[in-house]
Amino acid sequence: MEYPLLTAALVCVSLLAAAFALLLVRQRRVTANTGRRGEQLLAELRAREEEDRHLLHRRLPAIVESQANQAVTVPGPLRAFNGEDPHRELLVVISELTGQTRRNAAESAAATLRAMMRTVQNLAGEQQVLISAMEEHHDNPDVLDGLLGLDHANSQLGRRAQATAVLCGSWPGLQRSAATLTDVVRGATGRIRDYARVQIPAPSDTAVVSQAVEPVVLAVAELLDNGARHSQPGSPVQVTFQQAHNGLAIVIDDAGVGMTVEAVQRAGWLLEGHGGQDIAALGVPPRIGFAVIGVLSRRYGFRVSVDMRSPFGGVRAVLFLPSELLTRAAVPAPAPQEVPSLAAPASPAAITPSPTPHVRVPAPEPQPAEPAEELGTTAHGLPRRRRRAPVTGSATTTATTLSVPVPPPTAPEVTESPVNHSPVATATAWQRGTRQGRASSTDDERDFQ
């Protein structure tokens, strides 16, 4: 009786020991698996924390900076989870929001600056008119010297305001007639501070078409100013023209310190026209020279590069004008000699006053005028008449003499001559005419004394 019970007890104890051993082994296995899983989760948590720090300190600033500078590359994630970027959707949303915010801020700033620069340009134009009037009025060399200095400073002020307005979306604002390359370089030289250091090339008969004259003048002025500012005060800035099979290049060489690789890359990015999107990204204070050139080159179709070294150790800037922007300078035809006529006077802008010799002749006694013979009308609708033969009066002459122009042997009908309607030519002709008119009136007063 005792043996069966003992056997049963031993069997139960053995079963319990086996079960306990099995449970112990399983518990150890579960504990090991749990430990490994915990280590994996901890490692993943640490990786995510590191990824978040990388996102916060590296990726987000790069995204914000890339909105203003396309050359900046946004770094990728440190670790891809399931083969994907864990923050991709977040970065897309942040990029869109920051881009829209930057664009709105840039448009607002550009509109404000554009309105301000328009006011500055108008004031500079009014000031230029006043300075020009004073230059015509004063003959004192000291006064003229001071006025010329004011004129030059005002031209520089106008260029800076014009460049800023163009960068903010405005147009150059001036419409010129076609001008030769030499005149373009001269016009650009007159708008910089160190104009005396610029070596202007020999005259060229190649001209820039009218719609591109002012943009090219502004771009060349910015390149000349950049070359003069970043070189020694006494060093020259050399300008040459280089003919190409599909256009012509204006080459500007300075003797400055040159540019680093990063600066060349940055300048190339701006010269491609990417700098006009946000003026705030151009530094404090903003350096707008290359950005303005890039905006103008993209609008009008010329190209500018500064990635070469000049023979003087500085930078060689090349402004390439394609054939579509070039033409030949028109050679002005000699104007026909103006003659007096009894017909109605032609337009003042169509006649260039010229000095006329005067002789003293006795004043004839007044005679009744005979009606002139009508010969149709001129091209302007005015009646064309022929001078009647002078009526001989009394043989007695008076002591009073008149100063009259000597007419030519024949009086041909009035013909139209080519007229330069540019503002400069009109102002020059008006000034020359007024001076000769005053001189003629002075001679007449002297004759009557």
JSON list of N, CA, C and O in Angstrom, two decimals, residues 7 9 33-34 129 144 150 173 182-183 187 207 211 235 239 291 308 310 319 333 352 364 384 407 414 416 428 433:
[
{"chain": "A", "resi": 7, "resn": "THR", "atom": "N", "xyz": [5.12, 5.81, -5.11]},
{"chain": "A", "resi": 7, "resn": "THR", "atom": "CA", "xyz": [5.39, 5.92, -6.56]},
{"chain": "A", "resi": 7, "resn": "THR", "atom": "C", "xyz": [4.58, 7.06, -7.16]},
{"chain": "A", "resi": 7, "resn": "THR", "atom": "O", "xyz": [5.07, 7.85, -8.00]},
{"chain": "A", "resi": 9, "resn": "ALA", "atom": "N", "xyz": [3.55, 9.68, -5.63]},
{"chain": "A", "resi": 9, "resn": "ALA", "atom": "CA", "xyz": [4.10, 10.96, -5.20]},
{"chain": "A", "resi": 9, "resn": "ALA", "atom": "C", "xyz": [5.36, 11.32, -5.97]},
{"chain": "A", "resi": 9, "resn": "ALA", "atom": "O", "xyz": [5.57, 12.49, -6.36]},
{"chain": "A", "resi": 33, "resn": "ASN", "atom": "N", "xyz": [14.25, 37.27, -25.00]},
{"chain": "A", "resi": 33, "resn": "ASN", "atom": "CA", "xyz": [13.60, 37.94, -26.14]},
{"chain": "A", "resi": 33, "resn": "ASN", "atom": "C", "xyz": [13.14, 39.35, -25.77]},
{"chain": "A", "resi": 33, "resn": "ASN", "atom": "O", "xyz": [13.26, 40.29, -26.54]},
{"chain": "A", "resi": 34, "resn": "THR", "atom": "N", "xyz": [12.61, 39.45, -24.55]},
{"chain": "A", "resi": 34, "resn": "THR", "atom": "CA", "xyz": [12.16, 40.78, -24.11]},
{"chain": "A", "resi": 34, "resn": "THR", "atom": "C", "xyz": [13.34, 41.74, -23.98]},
{"chain": "A", "resi": 34, "resn": "THR", "atom": "O", "xyz": [13.25, 42.93, -24.32]},
{"chain": "A", "resi": 129, "resn": "VAL", "atom": "N", "xyz": [17.39, 118.31, -64.27]},
{"chain": "A", "resi": 129, "resn": "VAL", "atom": "CA", "xyz": [16.93, 119.45, -65.08]},
{"chain": "A", "resi": 129, "resn": "VAL", "atom": "C", "xyz": [17.42, 120.76, -64.48]},
{"chain": "A", "resi": 129, "resn": "VAL", "atom": "O", "xyz": [17.91, 121.66, -65.19]},
{"chain": "A", "resi": 144, "resn": "LEU", "atom": "N", "xyz": [30.91, 126.21, -62.55]},
{"chain": "A", "resi": 144, "resn": "LEU", "atom": "CA", "xyz": [30.69, 125.09, -63.47]},
{"chain": "A", "resi": 144, "resn": "LEU", "atom": "C", "xyz": [31.34, 123.82, -62.95]},
{"chain": "A", "resi": 144, "resn": "LEU", "atom": "O", "xyz": [30.79, 122.72, -63.10]},
{"chain": "A", "resi": 150, "resn": "LEU", "atom": "N", "xyz": [28.12, 117.96, -59.06]},
{"chain": "A", "resi": 150, "resn": "LEU", "atom": "CA", "xyz": [26.75, 117.63, -58.68]},
{"chain": "A", "resi": 150, "resn": "LEU", "atom": "C", "xyz": [26.06, 116.79, -59.75]},
{"chain": "A", "resi": 150, "resn": "LEU", "atom": "O", "xyz": [25.31, 115.86, -59.44]},
{"chain": "A", "resi": 173, "resn": "GLY", "atom": "N", "xyz": [12.82, 102.27, -67.68]},
{"chain": "A", "resi": 173, "resn": "GLY", "atom": "CA", "xyz": [12.17, 103.57, -67.62]},
{"chain": "A", "resi": 173, "resn": "GLY", "atom": "C", "xyz": [12.62, 104.57, -68.66]},
{"chain": "A", "resi": 173, "resn": "GLY", "atom": "O", "xyz": [12.05, 105.64, -68.73]},
{"chain": "A", "resi": 182, "resn": "THR", "atom": "N", "xyz": [30.37, 102.20, -78.55]},
{"chain": "A", "resi": 182, "resn": "THR", "atom": "CA", "xyz": [31.21, 103.20, -77.87]},
{"chain": "A", "resi": 182, "resn": "THR", "atom": "C", "xyz": [30.36, 104.16, -77.06]},
{"chain": "A", "resi": 182, "resn": "THR", "atom": "O", "xyz": [30.71, 104.49, -75.92]},
{"chain": "A", "resi": 183, "resn": "ASP", "atom": "N", "xyz": [29.24, 104.59, -77.60]},
{"chain": "A", "resi": 183, "resn": "ASP", "atom": "CA", "xyz": [28.36, 105.48, -76.85]},
{"chain": "A", "resi": 183, "resn": "ASP", "atom": "C", "xyz": [27.74, 104.76, -75.65]},
{"chain": "A", "resi": 183, "resn": "ASP", "atom": "O", "xyz": [27.52, 105.37, -74.60]},
{"chain": "A", "resi": 187, "resn": "GLY", "atom": "N", "xyz": [28.21, 106.09, -71.96]},
{"chain": "A", "resi": 187, "resn": "GLY", "atom": "CA", "xyz": [27.07, 106.36, -71.09]},
{"chain": "A", "resi": 187, "resn": "GLY", "atom": "C", "xyz": [27.17, 105.62, -69.77]},
{"chain": "A", "resi": 187, "resn": "GLY", "atom": "O", "xyz": [26.83, 106.16, -68.72]},
{"chain": "A", "resi": 207, "resn": "ALA", "atom": "N", "xyz": [25.98, 99.08, -83.51]},
{"chain": "A", "resi": 207, "resn": "ALA", "atom": "CA", "xyz": [25.09, 99.74, -82.56]},
{"chain": "A", "resi": 207, "resn": "ALA", "atom": "C", "xyz": [24.17, 98.72, -81.91]},
{"chain": "A", "resi": 207, "resn": "ALA", "atom": "O", "xyz": [23.98, 97.61, -82.41]},
{"chain": "A", "resi": 211, "resn": "GLN", "atom": "N", "xyz": [15.55, 99.25, -78.09]},
{"chain": "A", "resi": 211, "resn": "GLN", "atom": "CA", "xyz": [14.92, 98.73, -76.89]},
{"chain": "A", "resi": 211, "resn": "GLN", "atom": "C", "xyz": [15.91, 98.13, -75.91]},
{"chain": "A", "resi": 211, "resn": "GLN", "atom": "O", "xyz": [15.57, 97.92, -74.73]},
{"chain": "A", "resi": 235, "resn": "SER", "atom": "N", "xyz": [44.57, 101.67, -60.64]},
{"chain": "A", "resi": 235, "resn": "SER", "atom": "CA", "xyz": [44.61, 100.70, -61.73]},
{"chain": "A", "resi": 235, "resn": "SER", "atom": "C", "xyz": [43.50, 100.98, -62.73]},
{"chain": "A", "resi": 235, "resn": "SER", "atom": "O", "xyz": [42.42, 101.44, -62.38]},
{"chain": "A", "resi": 239, "resn": "VAL", "atom": "N", "xyz": [38.21, 98.21, -71.33]},
{"chain": "A", "resi": 239, "resn": "VAL", "atom": "CA", "xyz": [37.03, 97.75, -72.07]},
{"chain": "A", "resi": 239, "resn": "VAL", "atom": "C", "xyz": [37.43, 97.51, -73.51]},
{"chain": "A", "resi": 239, "resn": "VAL", "atom": "O", "xyz": [38.05, 98.39, -74.14]},
{"chain": "A", "resi": 291, "resn": "ALA", "atom": "N", "xyz": [22.71, 90.70, -59.35]},
{"chain": "A", "resi": 291, "resn": "ALA", "atom": "CA", "xyz": [21.29, 90.35, -59.41]},
{"chain": "A", "resi": 291, "resn": "ALA", "atom": "C", "xyz": [20.56, 91.21, -60.44]},
{"chain": "A", "resi": 291, "resn": "ALA", "atom": "O", "xyz": [19.73, 90.71, -61.21]},
{"chain": "A", "resi": 308, "resn": "MET", "atom": "N", "xyz": [36.09, 84.11, -65.66]},
{"chain": "A", "resi": 308, "resn": "MET", "atom": "CA", "xyz": [37.43, 84.08, -66.24]},
{"chain": "A", "resi": 308, "resn": "MET", "atom": "C", "xyz": [38.31, 85.10, -65.53]},
{"chain": "A", "resi": 308, "resn": "MET", "atom": "O", "xyz": [37.82, 86.08, -64.94]},
{"chain": "A", "resi": 310, "resn": "SER", "atom": "N", "xyz": [41.29, 87.97, -65.68]},
{"chain": "A", "resi": 310, "resn": "SER", "atom": "CA", "xyz": [41.79, 88.98, -66.61]},
{"chain": "A", "resi": 310, "resn": "SER", "atom": "C", "xyz": [43.31, 88.88, -66.72]},
{"chain": "A", "resi": 310, "resn": "SER", "atom": "O", "xyz": [43.97, 88.28, -65.86]},
{"chain": "A", "resi": 319, "resn": "LEU", "atom": "N", "xyz": [30.11, 90.55, -71.45]},
{"chain": "A", "resi": 319, "resn": "LEU", "atom": "CA", "xyz": [28.70, 90.76, -71.76]},
{"chain": "A", "resi": 319, "resn": "LEU", "atom": "C", "xyz": [28.52, 90.47, -73.25]},
{"chain": "A", "resi": 319, "resn": "LEU", "atom": "O", "xyz": [29.02, 91.21, -74.10]},
{"chain": "A", "resi": 333, "resn": "ALA", "atom": "N", "xyz": [22.83, 111.78, -93.06]},
{"chain": "A", "resi": 333, "resn": "ALA", "atom": "CA", "xyz": [23.03, 112.44, -94.35]},
{"chain": "A", "resi": 333, "resn": "ALA", "atom": "C", "xyz": [23.25, 113.93, -94.14]},
{"chain": "A", "resi": 333, "resn": "ALA", "atom": "O", "xyz": [22.70, 114.52, -93.20]},
{"chain": "A", "resi": 352, "resn": "THR", "atom": "N", "xyz": [17.87, 123.93, -88.49]},
{"chain": "A", "resi": 352, "resn": "THR", "atom": "CA", "xyz": [19.02, 124.16, -87.62]},
{"chain": "A", "resi": 352, "resn": "THR", "atom": "C", "xyz": [19.61, 125.52, -87.94]},
{"chain": "A", "resi": 352, "resn": "THR", "atom": "O", "xyz": [20.10, 125.74, -89.05]},
{"chain": "A", "resi": 364, "resn": "PRO", "atom": "N", "xyz": [14.92, 150.78, -98.27]},
{"chain": "A", "resi": 364, "resn": "PRO", "atom": "CA", "xyz": [14.11, 151.34, -99.35]},
{"chain": "A", "resi": 364, "resn": "PRO", "atom": "C", "xyz": [12.88, 152.02, -98.81]},
{"chain": "A", "resi": 364, "resn": "PRO", "atom": "O", "xyz": [12.42, 151.74, -97.70]},
{"chain": "A", "resi": 384, "resn": "ARG", "atom": "N", "xyz": [2.53, 127.88, -101.30]},
{"chain": "A", "resi": 384, "resn": "ARG", "atom": "CA", "xyz": [3.85, 128.14, -101.85]},
{"chain": "A", "resi": 384, "resn": "ARG", "atom": "C", "xyz": [3.76, 129.37, -102.74]},
{"chain": "A", "resi": 384, "resn": "ARG", "atom": "O", "xyz": [2.94, 129.44, -103.66]},
{"chain": "A", "resi": 407, "resn": "PRO", "atom": "N", "xyz": [20.35, 136.97, -99.51]},
{"chain": "A", "resi": 407, "resn": "PRO", "atom": "CA", "xyz": [19.66, 135.81, -100.08]},
{"chain": "A", "resi": 407, "resn": "PRO", "atom": "C", "xyz": [20.51, 135.16, -101.16]},
{"chain": "A", "resi": 407, "resn": "PRO", "atom": "O", "xyz": [21.36, 135.79, -101.78]},
{"chain": "A", "resi": 414, "resn": "VAL", "atom": "N", "xyz": [10.92, 125.11, -100.35]},
{"chain": "A", "resi": 414, "resn": "VAL", "atom": "CA", "xyz": [11.36, 124.50, -99.11]},
{"chain": "A", "resi": 414, "resn": "VAL", "atom": "C", "xyz": [11.24, 122.99, -99.22]},
{"chain": "A", "resi": 414, "resn": "VAL", "atom": "O", "xyz": [10.22, 122.47, -99.64]},
{"chain": "A", "resi": 416, "resn": "GLU", "atom": "N", "xyz": [12.02, 119.16, -97.21]},
{"chain": "A", "resi": 416, "resn": "GLU", "atom": "CA", "xyz": [12.17, 118.55, -95.89]},
{"chain": "A", "resi": 416, "resn": "GLU", "atom": "C", "xyz": [13.50, 117.83, -95.80]},
{"chain": "A", "resi": 416, "resn": "GLU", "atom": "O", "xyz": [13.94, 117.23, -96.77]},
{"chain": "A", "resi": 428, "resn": "THR", "atom": "N", "xyz": [19.84, 120.23, -77.98]},
{"chain": "A", "resi": 428, "resn": "THR", "atom": "CA", "xyz": [21.06, 120.83, -78.53]},
{"chain": "A", "resi": 428, "resn": "THR", "atom": "C", "xyz": [20.73, 121.84, -79.62]},
{"chain": "A", "resi": 428, "resn": "THR", "atom": "O", "xyz": [21.28, 122.94, -79.67]},
{"chain": "A", "resi": 433, "resn": "GLY", "atom": "N", "xyz": [20.23, 127.29, -81.44]},
{"chain": "A", "resi": 433, "resn": "GLY", "atom": "CA", "xyz": [19.41, 128.30, -82.10]},
{"chain": "A", "resi": 433, "resn": "GLY", "atom": "C", "xyz": [19.21, 129.54, -81.26]},
{"chain": "A", "resi": 433, "resn": "GLY", "atom": "O", "xyz": [19.26, 130.67, -81.76]}
]
